[in-house]
Amino acid sequence: MSELEALRERLREFAAARDWEQYHSPKNLASALIVEAAELLEHFQWLTQQQSRALPPEKLREVEEEIADVLLYLVRLADLLGIDPIDAAHRKIARNEEKYPAHLVRGSADKR
Amino acid sequence: MSELEALRERLREFAAARDWEQYHSPKNLASALIVEAAELLEHFQWLTQQQSRALPPEKLREVEEEIADVLLYLVRLADLLGIDPIDAAHRKIARNEEKYPAHLVRGSADKR
Amino acid sequence: MSELEALRERLREFAAARDWEQYHSPKNLASALIVEAAELLEHFQWLTQQQSRALPPEKLREVEEEIADVLLYLVRLADLLGIDPIDAAHRKIARNEEKYPAHLVRGSADKR
Amino acid sequence: MSELEALRERLREFAAARDWEQYHSPKNLASALIVEAAELLEHFQWLTQQQSRALPPEKLREVEEEIADVLLYLVRLADLLGIDPIDAAHRKIARNEEKYPAHLVRGSADKR
């Protein structure tokens, strides 16, 4: 079992033990995911880009927890929809590699 | 190498080949991540919860692509911050298992 | 002075008195705005649509505060960019009235 | 009638003429609002703060349209909940004026 499959299983048991599957519609989970993505962004909103590259340890631990929350909702949502996120991600990078050929877009700020 | 590490490596090469590391500050990546999370949510915003559980195939493929985008930015952001998302996620579930004991919160709508 | 102009002036004074203009780049304000939009959405994320139409008074007061936060950042961002949000909104409705003729889209779930 | 009330009325008519009130639950509108907030943020996500203060005219017109979209969903949502956004905003600034006394927080990056 891969590492995302292990998370998926643990989340299934977590929801089942609490009878929370009823709340876990894809619609609700997509909302919960963006709420966590905002809690992640909140840590960076007033920082300079430089500061965002050098977070103090306490801040880093908080950011880590928000990254965890986003990943958990992402895995749960993908599970409900029958999507394999790793496969999907590799296919998406492959598309981006074609769409943005390195020799054409090198250093350009238009898309990255 | 685990599956997220493989994605991480592929994203490093992708950014390096295009000289895009300069744009990939954690601040910018956290913004890009929430923008993708919104594109994901957009597919569900006018659906009933019932409809969100039964997407037609074409819609599902679009949702899959947005899930991929969120995962890619999440992996890239975690990489820049030196965070292991899988470890962080398991620690977060463990905290939630303690915080929401199954026998106390069973079926409750207050938190899920 | 219109009601949004009055808010705009009050926000200018608020930022100037605290020397916070330095943080109020459009980039930062657009992040702050979406973070508040997420705090607004958070109140609704596990509710049914029915429940979201009948919030208890305490919840309604919290939602009201988040609506205020979104409006404040929107007014501040528009000010920094020299945009009149009311004019822009009327022009946008006009475009939508043309784009979605009532007799063609009546009751359709595709766009609303 | 104030300027936000005028928008509110125009949006009521717009929704009624298209029989779209059925989709306009507060839950759905809070999702639609954050999706527009993300389209706004997208314009800034790879810019430096400096660049975000000096948008080229074409970009500025696109940003203006996203600001309009956020305002429209905000007015519509507030209407459905019976909230007066202008009143709420003034009350929120008053709270912030107390919470962040100018002489204590002047120039501080902790909160702004």
Short mmCIF file of C-alpha atoms in Angstrom, two decimals, chain B:
data_model
loop_
_atom_site.label_atom_id
_atom_site.label_comp_id
_atom_site.label_asym_id
_atom_site.label_seq_id
_atom_site.Cartn_x
_atom_site.Cartn_y
_atom_site.Cartn_z
CA MET B 1 11.81 6.85 -3.17
CA SER B 2 8.19 7.29 -2.14
CA GLU B 3 5.48 8.55 -4.49
CA LEU B 4 5.45 12.10 -3.14
CA GLU B 5 9.24 12.23 -3.25
CA ALA B 6 9.07 11.22 -6.91
CA LEU B 7 6.66 14.09 -7.60
CA ARG B 8 8.90 16.43 -5.64
CA GLU B 9 11.92 15.51 -7.75
CA ARG B 10 10.02 15.89 -10.99
CA LEU B 11 8.81 19.34 -9.91
CA ARG B 12 12.33 20.40 -8.95
CA GLU B 13 13.55 19.49 -12.41
CA PHE B 14 10.58 21.17 -14.03
CA ALA B 15 11.22 24.46 -12.22
CA ALA B 16 14.99 24.34 -12.67
CA ALA B 17 14.77 23.66 -16.42
CA ARG B 18 12.58 26.75 -16.81
CA ASP B 19 14.45 28.98 -14.35
CA TRP B 20 11.20 29.39 -12.41
CA GLU B 21 12.65 28.91 -8.93
CA GLN B 22 12.78 32.70 -8.68
CA TYR B 23 8.96 32.82 -8.71
CA HIS B 24 8.51 29.90 -6.35
CA SER B 25 8.61 31.65 -3.02
CA PRO B 26 6.44 29.99 -0.37
CA LYS B 27 4.28 33.13 -0.40
CA ASN B 28 3.61 32.83 -4.14
CA LEU B 29 3.08 29.07 -3.99
CA ALA B 30 0.54 29.39 -1.18
CA SER B 31 -1.36 31.82 -3.43
CA ALA B 32 -1.13 29.53 -6.42
CA LEU B 33 -2.37 26.63 -4.29
CA ILE B 34 -5.51 28.45 -3.15
CA VAL B 35 -6.22 29.57 -6.70
CA GLU B 36 -6.22 25.91 -7.76
CA ALA B 37 -8.36 24.99 -4.75
CA ALA B 38 -10.87 27.55 -5.99
CA GLU B 39 -10.88 26.08 -9.49
CA LEU B 40 -11.65 22.77 -7.82
CA LEU B 41 -14.46 24.25 -5.73
CA GLU B 42 -15.89 26.03 -8.79
CA HIS B 43 -17.00 22.68 -10.20
CA PHE B 44 -19.17 22.11 -7.14
CA GLN B 45 -20.44 25.57 -6.29
CA TRP B 46 -23.93 25.31 -7.76
CA LEU B 47 -24.41 21.56 -7.32
CA THR B 48 -26.48 19.92 -4.64
CA GLN B 49 -24.53 17.64 -2.36
CA GLN B 50 -26.23 14.73 -4.08
CA GLN B 51 -25.09 15.90 -7.50
CA SER B 52 -21.55 16.38 -6.20
CA ARG B 53 -21.45 12.68 -5.33
CA ALA B 54 -22.31 11.63 -8.90
CA LEU B 55 -20.33 13.72 -11.36
CA PRO B 56 -20.63 12.96 -15.05
CA PRO B 57 -17.39 11.53 -16.56
CA GLU B 58 -16.33 14.72 -18.34
CA LYS B 59 -16.73 16.81 -15.20
CA LEU B 60 -14.85 14.18 -13.23
CA ARG B 61 -11.88 14.49 -15.57
CA GLU B 62 -11.81 18.25 -15.04
CA VAL B 63 -12.02 17.80 -11.27
CA GLU B 64 -9.19 15.30 -11.44
CA GLU B 65 -6.99 17.87 -13.15
CA GLU B 66 -7.69 20.44 -10.41
CA ILE B 67 -6.90 17.87 -7.73
CA ALA B 68 -3.60 17.27 -9.52
CA ASP B 69 -2.85 21.01 -9.55
CA VAL B 70 -3.50 21.35 -5.82
CA LEU B 71 -1.29 18.36 -5.05
CA LEU B 72 1.53 19.64 -7.24
CA TYR B 73 1.63 23.05 -5.55
CA LEU B 74 1.35 21.41 -2.15
CA VAL B 75 4.32 19.13 -2.81
CA ARG B 76 6.35 22.01 -4.22
CA LEU B 77 5.55 24.29 -1.27
CA ALA B 78 6.37 21.59 1.26
CA ASP B 79 9.66 20.96 -0.54
CA LEU B 80 10.69 24.60 -0.33
CA LEU B 81 9.89 24.64 3.38
CA GLY B 82 11.59 21.33 4.14
CA ILE B 83 8.33 19.78 5.31
CA ASP B 84 7.38 16.11 4.86
CA PRO B 85 3.65 16.24 4.06
CA ILE B 86 2.99 12.56 4.78
CA ASP B 87 4.53 12.71 8.24
CA ALA B 88 2.69 15.94 8.95
CA ALA B 89 -0.61 14.39 7.83
CA HIS B 90 -0.24 11.32 10.05
CA ARG B 91 0.59 13.52 13.03
CA LYS B 92 -2.47 15.65 12.29
CA ILE B 93 -4.82 12.64 12.09
CA ALA B 94 -3.41 11.41 15.38
CA ARG B 95 -4.20 14.78 16.98
CA ASN B 96 -7.71 14.72 15.52
CA GLU B 97 -8.29 11.18 16.81
CA GLU B 98 -7.56 12.49 20.30
CA LYS B 99 -9.46 15.73 19.87
CA TYR B 100 -12.63 14.08 18.56
CA PRO B 101 -13.09 10.79 20.44
CA ALA B 102 -15.45 8.64 18.39
CA HIS B 103 -17.78 7.86 21.28
CA LEU B 104 -18.26 11.55 22.07
CA VAL B 105 -18.73 13.11 18.65
CA ARG B 106 -20.48 10.28 16.82
CA GLY B 107 -22.79 11.74 14.15
CA SER B 108 -22.47 15.26 15.52
CA ALA B 109 -22.52 18.05 13.00
CA ASP B 110 -20.42 20.43 15.09
CA LYS B 111 -17.06 19.32 13.81
CA ARG B 112 -16.15 16.85 11.13
#
